[in-house]
Amino acid sequence: MRAIQVKKTGGPEVLTLVDVPIPKPKANEAVVKIAASGVNFIDCYFREGRYPAALPFIDGQEAAGTVTEVGSDVKSVKVGDRVAYSNVMGTYAEYAAVPAERLVRVPDGITDQQAAAAMLQGMTAHYLINTTYPLKKGETALVHAAAGGVGLLLVQMARNIGARVIGTVGSEEKARLAREAGADEVILYSQQDFEAETKRLTDGKGVHVVYDGVGQSTFEKGLNVLRPRGHMVLFGAASGPVAPVDPIKQLMQKGSLTLTRPSLIHYVSTREELEQRAGDIFNMIAAGKLKLRIEYVYKLEQAEQAHRDLEGRKTTGKILLVT
Ligand code: NDP
């Protein structure tokens, strides 16, 4: 089968098309013929070695497809089932062997591409907004990179809750998409000082929560726009990792702030939670309450270009690789 392997860590050019055997399932695994694989920022972190992984590895952590073989202990899925999953490495490939407990069934009416697009970023937006900091009607949230994969979903979910959403984006086109998704206010942080703008838009009061997947370039100012006892939800580092934090200067003195650095894996660690979050996302898509933007569909062998475009801030919404 064809797969995109990382033999040594580095830039997008290390993503190499290889021919490897179709995996055989262990007793607890199912083999999935992958129809579409999601491309996520975390794939870049692994590719460049920011997150460690044993070499060589097949990149990618999100996919949807059809079960072609099951291990001897697997009862939850059978050959022919349409399934989706996230947080299992190796999706930039035609097939993958996946622990059956990580698979969720894809309902009729949801396409493979929608399922692949929804799992990782959808469940991330879901846990950030419902669990990490449960956003409430009438509150104000600042969402960075609001036209990105996670960003567009966060904006829609926040809007559905009845919160006021301020989004930041890097271009006019992204501003339009963020507004369409439901952002009440959009700040072009490439041209405007988002700290001053957010304070102005909130009459100096600040926001209840900042959802920050950008990191280095936004974190410090984000702390400055939180109201007292506000919540900094730092969930990524698209612009690079943030500097070490001084709790007294940056949390206590800025208003008894709360800081968390969550990861999806800890919010879908039980079967019950995984099914609940994935089920909610599929239901929202089916009901038209959550719209996926799947404009960037690349062939598997174009993984390098997909990473270049994601890291180059050229993409909006979801990026997929199709086999
Ligand atoms: P996005 O589609 O949001 O792409 C990243 C966006 O970040 C860019 O489009 C760009 O938007 C913005 N950005 C700002 N500065 C930079 C920079 N220097 N280089 C590149 N991009 C920059 O990606 P994802 O939706 O896949 O991921 C968003 C964030 O969420 C990532 O940090 C990712 O790691 C994190 N994440 C965290 C999870 C968790 O559980 N903790 C799970 C899933 C994702 P603009 O041009 O508008 O500034």
Short mmCIF file of C-alpha atoms and ligand atoms in Angstrom, two decimals:
data_model
loop_
_atom_site.label_atom_id
_atom_site.label_comp_id
_atom_site.label_asym_id
_atom_site.label_seq_id
_atom_site.Cartn_x
_atom_site.Cartn_y
_atom_site.Cartn_z
CA MET A 1 0.00 0.00 0.00
CA ARG A 2 1.04 3.63 -0.40
CA ALA A 3 1.80 5.64 2.71
CA ILE A 4 3.51 8.86 3.71
CA GLN A 5 6.38 8.10 6.02
CA VAL A 6 8.71 10.24 8.12
CA LYS A 7 12.15 8.61 8.21
CA LYS A 8 13.90 11.59 9.76
CA THR A 9 12.22 14.62 11.30
CA GLY A 10 12.32 18.01 9.59
CA GLY A 11 10.43 20.27 7.20
CA PRO A 12 7.56 19.21 4.91
CA GLU A 13 10.10 17.66 2.50
CA VAL A 14 10.67 14.74 4.89
CA LEU A 15 7.17 13.45 4.13
CA THR A 16 8.04 10.58 1.80
CA LEU A 17 5.77 8.41 -0.30
CA VAL A 18 6.62 4.76 0.38
CA ASP A 19 5.24 1.35 -0.51
CA VAL A 20 4.73 -0.82 2.58
CA PRO A 21 2.70 -3.97 3.31
CA ILE A 22 -0.96 -3.63 4.29
CA PRO A 23 -0.95 -4.07 8.10
CA LYS A 24 -2.40 -7.21 9.71
CA PRO A 25 -4.66 -6.64 12.73
CA LYS A 26 -3.64 -7.64 16.25
CA ALA A 27 -6.35 -9.39 18.28
CA ASN A 28 -7.86 -6.06 19.42
CA GLU A 29 -7.48 -4.19 16.12
CA ALA A 30 -9.42 -3.62 12.94
CA VAL A 31 -7.86 -2.79 9.59
CA VAL A 32 -9.43 0.27 8.00
CA LYS A 33 -9.24 1.07 4.29
CA ILE A 34 -8.80 4.81 4.57
CA ALA A 35 -10.95 6.96 2.31
CA ALA A 36 -9.83 10.31 3.71
CA SER A 37 -7.28 11.39 6.27
CA GLY A 38 -7.45 14.69 8.11
CA VAL A 39 -4.39 16.91 8.15
CA ASN A 40 -3.87 18.62 11.48
CA PHE A 41 -1.27 20.88 12.99
CA ILE A 42 -0.23 18.09 15.34
CA ASP A 43 1.00 16.18 12.26
CA CYS A 44 3.48 19.02 11.68
CA TYR A 45 4.63 18.89 15.33
CA PHE A 46 5.40 15.16 14.96
CA ARG A 47 6.96 15.60 11.50
CA GLU A 48 9.37 18.26 12.77
CA GLY A 49 10.14 16.37 15.99
CA ARG A 50 8.54 18.87 18.38
CA TYR A 51 6.54 15.91 19.66
CA PRO A 52 8.67 12.75 19.82
CA ALA A 53 7.85 9.54 17.92
CA ALA A 54 9.91 6.44 17.11
CA LEU A 55 11.25 6.60 13.51
CA PRO A 56 10.20 5.77 10.91
CA PHE A 57 6.49 6.49 11.32
CA ILE A 58 3.52 7.12 9.09
CA ASP A 59 2.18 10.59 9.92
CA GLY A 60 -1.48 11.53 10.51
CA GLN A 61 -3.97 10.97 13.32
CA GLU A 62 -7.45 11.31 11.86
CA ALA A 63 -9.28 9.25 9.25
CA ALA A 64 -12.47 7.67 8.01
CA GLY A 65 -12.97 4.60 5.88
CA THR A 66 -14.23 1.04 5.79
CA VAL A 67 -13.26 -1.96 7.92
CA THR A 68 -11.62 -4.68 5.79
CA GLU A 69 -10.41 -7.12 8.47
CA VAL A 70 -10.81 -7.57 12.23
CA GLY A 71 -8.67 -9.20 14.92
CA SER A 72 -9.91 -12.26 16.81
CA ASP A 73 -11.16 -10.32 19.87
CA VAL A 74 -12.99 -7.55 18.01
CA LYS A 75 -16.77 -7.56 18.45
CA SER A 76 -17.64 -3.86 18.17
CA VAL A 77 -17.13 -3.53 14.40
CA LYS A 78 -17.24 -5.90 11.44
CA VAL A 79 -15.95 -6.01 7.88
CA GLY A 80 -17.79 -3.45 5.75
CA ASP A 81 -18.58 -1.01 8.58
CA ARG A 82 -17.88 2.64 7.92
CA VAL A 83 -15.77 4.02 10.74
CA ALA A 84 -13.80 7.07 11.79
CA TYR A 85 -11.15 7.72 14.41
CA SER A 86 -8.55 10.12 15.72
CA ASN A 87 -5.46 10.09 17.93
CA VAL A 88 -3.98 6.93 16.43
CA MET A 89 -0.85 7.61 14.39
CA GLY A 90 -0.56 6.41 10.80
CA THR A 91 -3.51 7.75 8.80
CA TYR A 92 -1.54 9.12 5.81
CA ALA A 93 -1.88 5.70 4.17
CA GLU A 94 -4.25 3.51 2.23
CA TYR A 95 -4.80 1.20 5.20
CA ALA A 96 -4.20 1.31 8.96
CA ALA A 97 -4.57 -1.18 11.81
CA VAL A 98 -6.44 0.59 14.60
CA PRO A 99 -7.45 -0.51 18.12
CA ALA A 100 -11.18 -1.23 17.75
CA GLU A 101 -11.94 0.75 20.91
CA ARG A 102 -10.83 3.94 19.11
CA LEU A 103 -13.28 3.47 16.22
CA VAL A 104 -16.70 5.05 16.03
CA ARG A 105 -19.33 4.07 13.50
CA VAL A 106 -20.11 6.73 10.90
CA PRO A 107 -23.86 7.27 10.59
CA ASP A 108 -25.61 7.16 7.22
CA GLY A 109 -25.88 10.65 5.86
CA ILE A 110 -22.35 11.57 6.93
CA THR A 111 -19.80 11.08 4.16
CA ASP A 112 -16.33 9.64 4.68
CA GLN A 113 -14.84 13.06 3.98
CA GLN A 114 -17.14 14.73 6.49
CA ALA A 115 -16.30 12.11 9.11
CA ALA A 116 -12.57 12.47 8.52
CA ALA A 117 -12.94 16.24 8.74
CA ALA A 118 -14.96 16.17 11.94
CA MET A 119 -13.23 13.77 14.28
CA LEU A 120 -10.13 15.52 15.56
CA GLN A 121 -10.95 19.19 15.12
CA GLY A 122 -14.66 18.67 15.83
CA MET A 123 -14.14 16.80 19.06
CA THR A 124 -11.48 19.34 20.02
CA ALA A 125 -13.83 22.28 19.57
CA HIS A 126 -16.48 20.27 21.43
CA TYR A 127 -14.39 19.59 24.53
CA LEU A 128 -12.84 23.07 24.62
CA ILE A 129 -16.18 24.80 24.61
CA ASN A 130 -18.28 22.34 26.62
CA THR A 131 -15.82 20.92 29.12
CA THR A 132 -12.50 22.77 29.43
CA TYR A 133 -14.27 26.07 29.81
CA PRO A 134 -18.03 25.58 29.48
CA LEU A 135 -18.97 28.72 27.62
CA LYS A 136 -22.32 30.19 28.57
CA LYS A 137 -24.93 32.26 26.81
CA GLY A 138 -24.19 35.97 27.11
CA GLU A 139 -20.48 35.50 27.77
CA THR A 140 -17.78 36.80 25.45
CA ALA A 141 -15.11 34.53 23.95
CA LEU A 142 -12.02 35.46 21.98
CA VAL A 143 -11.18 32.78 19.38
CA HIS A 144 -7.78 33.03 17.71
CA ALA A 145 -7.24 31.80 14.12
CA ALA A 146 -11.01 31.87 13.78
CA ALA A 147 -10.99 30.75 10.13
CA GLY A 148 -8.77 27.73 10.79
CA GLY A 149 -9.84 24.12 11.18
CA VAL A 150 -10.60 24.24 14.88
CA GLY A 151 -11.37 27.95 14.73
CA LEU A 152 -14.35 27.81 12.37
CA LEU A 153 -15.91 25.04 14.48
CA LEU A 154 -15.31 26.90 17.75
CA VAL A 155 -16.96 30.01 16.33
CA GLN A 156 -20.06 28.08 15.25
CA MET A 157 -20.38 26.24 18.55
CA ALA A 158 -19.91 29.40 20.58
CA ARG A 159 -22.51 31.13 18.49
CA ASN A 160 -24.94 28.22 18.91
CA ILE A 161 -24.58 28.58 22.68
CA GLY A 162 -25.51 32.25 22.43
CA ALA A 163 -22.13 33.65 23.39
CA ARG A 164 -20.61 36.73 21.82
CA VAL A 165 -17.64 35.76 19.66
CA ILE A 166 -14.65 37.89 18.81
CA GLY A 167 -12.43 36.17 16.26
CA THR A 168 -8.89 36.97 15.14
CA VAL A 169 -7.67 36.17 11.63
CA GLY A 170 -4.71 36.83 9.34
CA SER A 171 -6.47 38.06 6.18
CA GLU A 172 -9.61 39.73 4.79
CA GLU A 173 -10.75 36.47 3.19
CA LYS A 174 -10.42 34.69 6.54
CA ALA A 175 -12.33 37.55 8.18
CA ARG A 176 -15.22 36.93 5.79
CA LEU A 177 -15.26 33.21 6.62
CA ALA A 178 -15.16 33.86 10.36
CA ARG A 179 -18.09 36.27 10.06
CA GLU A 180 -20.05 33.76 7.98
CA ALA A 181 -19.43 31.16 10.69
CA GLY A 182 -21.02 33.52 13.21
CA ALA A 183 -18.29 35.70 14.68
CA ASP A 184 -19.81 38.95 15.97
CA GLU A 185 -16.54 40.83 15.62
CA VAL A 186 -13.42 39.99 13.67
CA ILE A 187 -9.98 41.46 14.25
CA LEU A 188 -7.24 41.23 11.62
CA TYR A 189 -4.44 40.64 14.08
CA SER A 190 -1.89 40.90 11.26
CA GLN A 191 -2.83 44.59 10.89
CA GLN A 192 -4.52 45.57 14.14
CA ASP A 193 -3.43 45.25 17.76
CA PHE A 194 -5.88 42.63 18.98
CA GLU A 195 -5.32 43.58 22.61
CA ALA A 196 -6.42 47.18 22.06
CA GLU A 197 -9.26 46.12 19.76
CA THR A 198 -10.61 43.50 22.16
CA LYS A 199 -10.55 45.98 25.03
CA ARG A 200 -12.34 48.52 22.87
CA LEU A 201 -14.96 46.00 21.77
CA THR A 202 -15.64 45.00 25.38
CA ASP A 203 -15.66 48.56 26.78
CA GLY A 204 -12.48 47.78 28.67
CA LYS A 205 -14.06 44.86 30.54
CA GLY A 206 -12.28 42.07 28.67
CA VAL A 207 -13.48 38.62 27.69
CA HIS A 208 -14.50 35.62 29.80
CA VAL A 209 -12.32 33.17 27.90
CA VAL A 210 -9.61 33.08 25.26
CA TYR A 211 -9.37 29.96 23.10
CA ASP A 212 -5.80 30.16 21.83
CA GLY A 213 -4.37 27.63 19.37
CA VAL A 214 -1.82 30.12 18.02
CA GLY A 215 0.46 30.30 21.08
CA GLN A 216 3.67 32.27 20.97
CA SER A 217 2.46 35.34 19.07
CA THR A 218 -0.87 35.72 20.92
CA PHE A 219 -0.53 34.25 24.41
CA GLU A 220 0.81 37.21 26.39
CA LYS A 221 -1.62 39.75 24.96
CA GLY A 222 -4.41 37.22 25.40
CA LEU A 223 -3.82 37.27 29.14
CA ASN A 224 -4.22 41.05 29.04
CA VAL A 225 -7.69 40.91 27.49
CA LEU A 226 -9.19 38.55 30.07
CA ARG A 227 -11.50 39.97 32.66
CA PRO A 228 -10.70 39.18 36.32
CA ARG A 229 -11.02 35.43 36.93
CA GLY A 230 -11.03 34.85 33.18
CA HIS A 231 -9.84 31.66 31.55
CA MET A 232 -6.93 31.19 29.17
CA VAL A 233 -7.45 27.97 27.24
CA LEU A 234 -4.15 27.50 25.45
CA PHE A 235 -4.66 24.52 23.19
CA GLY A 236 -1.97 24.83 20.55
CA ALA A 237 1.11 26.53 19.24
CA ALA A 238 0.69 27.22 15.52
CA SER A 239 3.08 30.19 15.82
CA GLY A 240 5.45 28.38 18.19
CA PRO A 241 5.46 27.38 21.87
CA VAL A 242 4.90 29.99 24.59
CA ALA A 243 7.59 31.03 27.05
CA PRO A 244 7.51 29.64 30.60
CA VAL A 245 4.79 31.22 32.73
CA ASP A 246 5.25 33.16 35.97
CA PRO A 247 2.06 32.42 37.95
CA ILE A 248 2.28 35.52 40.15
CA LYS A 249 2.95 38.06 37.39
CA GLN A 250 0.90 36.51 34.62
CA LEU A 251 -2.02 34.90 36.45
CA MET A 252 -2.49 36.43 39.89
CA GLN A 253 -1.54 40.04 39.12
CA LYS A 254 -3.52 40.10 35.86
CA GLY A 255 -6.71 39.19 37.73
CA SER A 256 -6.61 35.72 39.33
CA LEU A 257 -6.68 34.13 35.89
CA THR A 258 -6.94 30.44 35.15
CA LEU A 259 -4.61 28.83 32.63
CA THR A 260 -5.00 25.38 31.16
CA ARG A 261 -3.14 23.55 28.38
CA PRO A 262 -5.52 20.76 27.39
CA SER A 263 -5.16 17.92 24.91
CA LEU A 264 -7.94 16.03 23.12
CA ILE A 265 -6.58 12.67 24.21
CA HIS A 266 -7.53 13.37 27.84
CA TYR A 267 -11.06 14.35 26.85
CA VAL A 268 -11.86 11.17 24.88
CA SER A 269 -10.05 8.71 27.08
CA THR A 270 -13.10 6.60 27.90
CA ARG A 271 -15.30 4.84 25.38
CA GLU A 272 -18.31 6.69 26.76
CA GLU A 273 -16.75 10.12 26.29
CA LEU A 274 -15.47 9.29 22.81
CA GLU A 275 -18.89 8.11 21.67
CA GLN A 276 -20.65 11.05 23.24
CA ARG A 277 -18.42 13.67 21.64
CA ALA A 278 -18.27 12.00 18.21
CA GLY A 279 -22.04 11.40 18.34
CA ASP A 280 -22.73 15.03 19.21
CA ILE A 281 -20.56 16.21 16.33
CA PHE A 282 -22.18 13.90 13.78
CA ASN A 283 -25.64 14.93 15.00
CA MET A 284 -24.78 18.61 14.73
CA ILE A 285 -23.51 18.10 11.17
CA ALA A 286 -26.59 16.10 10.19
CA ALA A 287 -28.87 18.77 11.68
CA GLY A 288 -27.05 21.55 9.83
CA LYS A 289 -25.92 23.17 13.09
CA LEU A 290 -22.26 22.60 12.31
CA LYS A 291 -20.93 23.27 8.85
CA LEU A 292 -17.63 21.79 7.77
CA ARG A 293 -15.48 23.72 5.35
CA ILE A 294 -13.68 21.14 3.22
CA GLU A 295 -12.06 23.22 0.50
CA TYR A 296 -8.58 21.79 0.69
CA VAL A 297 -8.57 18.19 -0.55
CA TYR A 298 -5.17 16.85 -1.63
CA LYS A 299 -4.08 13.48 -2.96
CA LEU A 300 -2.11 11.35 -0.51
CA GLU A 301 1.11 11.97 -2.42
CA GLN A 302 0.59 15.74 -2.01
CA ALA A 303 1.04 15.56 1.77
CA GLU A 304 4.15 17.73 1.57
CA GLN A 305 2.21 20.49 -0.17
CA ALA A 306 -0.63 20.17 2.34
CA HIS A 307 1.81 20.74 5.21
CA ARG A 308 3.41 23.68 3.43
CA ASP A 309 0.02 25.29 2.91
CA LEU A 310 -1.14 24.64 6.49
CA GLU A 311 2.05 26.01 8.03
CA GLY A 312 2.12 28.85 5.50
CA ARG A 313 -1.30 30.04 6.75
CA LYS A 314 -2.74 29.49 3.28
CA THR A 315 -5.59 27.17 4.29
CA THR A 316 -8.96 27.70 5.91
CA GLY A 317 -11.15 25.09 7.56
CA LYS A 318 -10.28 21.45 7.04
CA ILE A 319 -7.50 19.91 4.99
CA LEU A 320 -7.93 16.33 3.79
CA LEU A 321 -5.72 13.78 2.03
CA VAL A 322 -7.61 11.30 -0.10
CA THR A 323 -6.28 7.96 -1.30
P1 NDP B 1 -5.50 25.83 11.58
O1 NDP B 1 -6.31 25.46 10.40
O2 NDP B 1 -6.12 26.69 12.62
O3 NDP B 1 -4.17 26.51 11.05
C1 NDP B 1 -3.40 27.26 11.91
C2 NDP B 1 -3.73 28.75 11.81
O4 NDP B 1 -3.01 29.41 12.82
C3 NDP B 1 -3.29 29.38 10.50
O5 NDP B 1 -4.21 29.22 9.45
C4 NDP B 1 -3.14 30.81 10.92
O6 NDP B 1 -4.38 31.51 10.78
C5 NDP B 1 -2.82 30.73 12.43
N1 NDP B 1 -1.42 31.14 12.68
C6 NDP B 1 -1.06 32.22 13.38
N2 NDP B 1 0.26 32.34 13.39
C7 NDP B 1 0.76 31.34 12.66
C8 NDP B 1 2.07 30.96 12.28
N3 NDP B 1 3.16 31.65 12.68
N4 NDP B 1 2.24 29.86 11.51
C9 NDP B 1 1.18 29.15 11.12
N5 NDP B 1 -0.10 29.46 11.44
C10 NDP B 1 -0.32 30.56 12.20
O7 NDP B 1 -4.92 24.52 12.25
P2 NDP B 1 -5.69 23.42 13.12
O8 NDP B 1 -7.13 23.73 13.18
O9 NDP B 1 -5.24 22.08 12.68
O10 NDP B 1 -5.05 23.63 14.56
C11 NDP B 1 -5.20 24.87 15.24
C12 NDP B 1 -4.46 24.77 16.56
O11 NDP B 1 -5.16 23.87 17.38
C13 NDP B 1 -3.04 24.23 16.43
O12 NDP B 1 -2.21 24.93 17.32
C14 NDP B 1 -3.19 22.80 16.88
O13 NDP B 1 -2.02 22.27 17.40
C15 NDP B 1 -4.26 22.95 17.94
N6 NDP B 1 -4.97 21.73 18.26
C16 NDP B 1 -4.96 21.34 19.56
C17 NDP B 1 -5.65 20.24 19.97
C18 NDP B 1 -5.68 19.91 21.41
O14 NDP B 1 -6.40 19.01 21.82
N7 NDP B 1 -4.93 20.59 22.24
C19 NDP B 1 -6.36 19.39 19.00
C20 NDP B 1 -6.40 19.94 17.66
C21 NDP B 1 -5.70 21.06 17.31
P3 NDP B 1 -4.35 33.11 10.54
O15 NDP B 1 -3.68 33.31 9.23
O16 NDP B 1 -5.79 33.49 10.55
O17 NDP B 1 -3.56 33.69 11.67
#
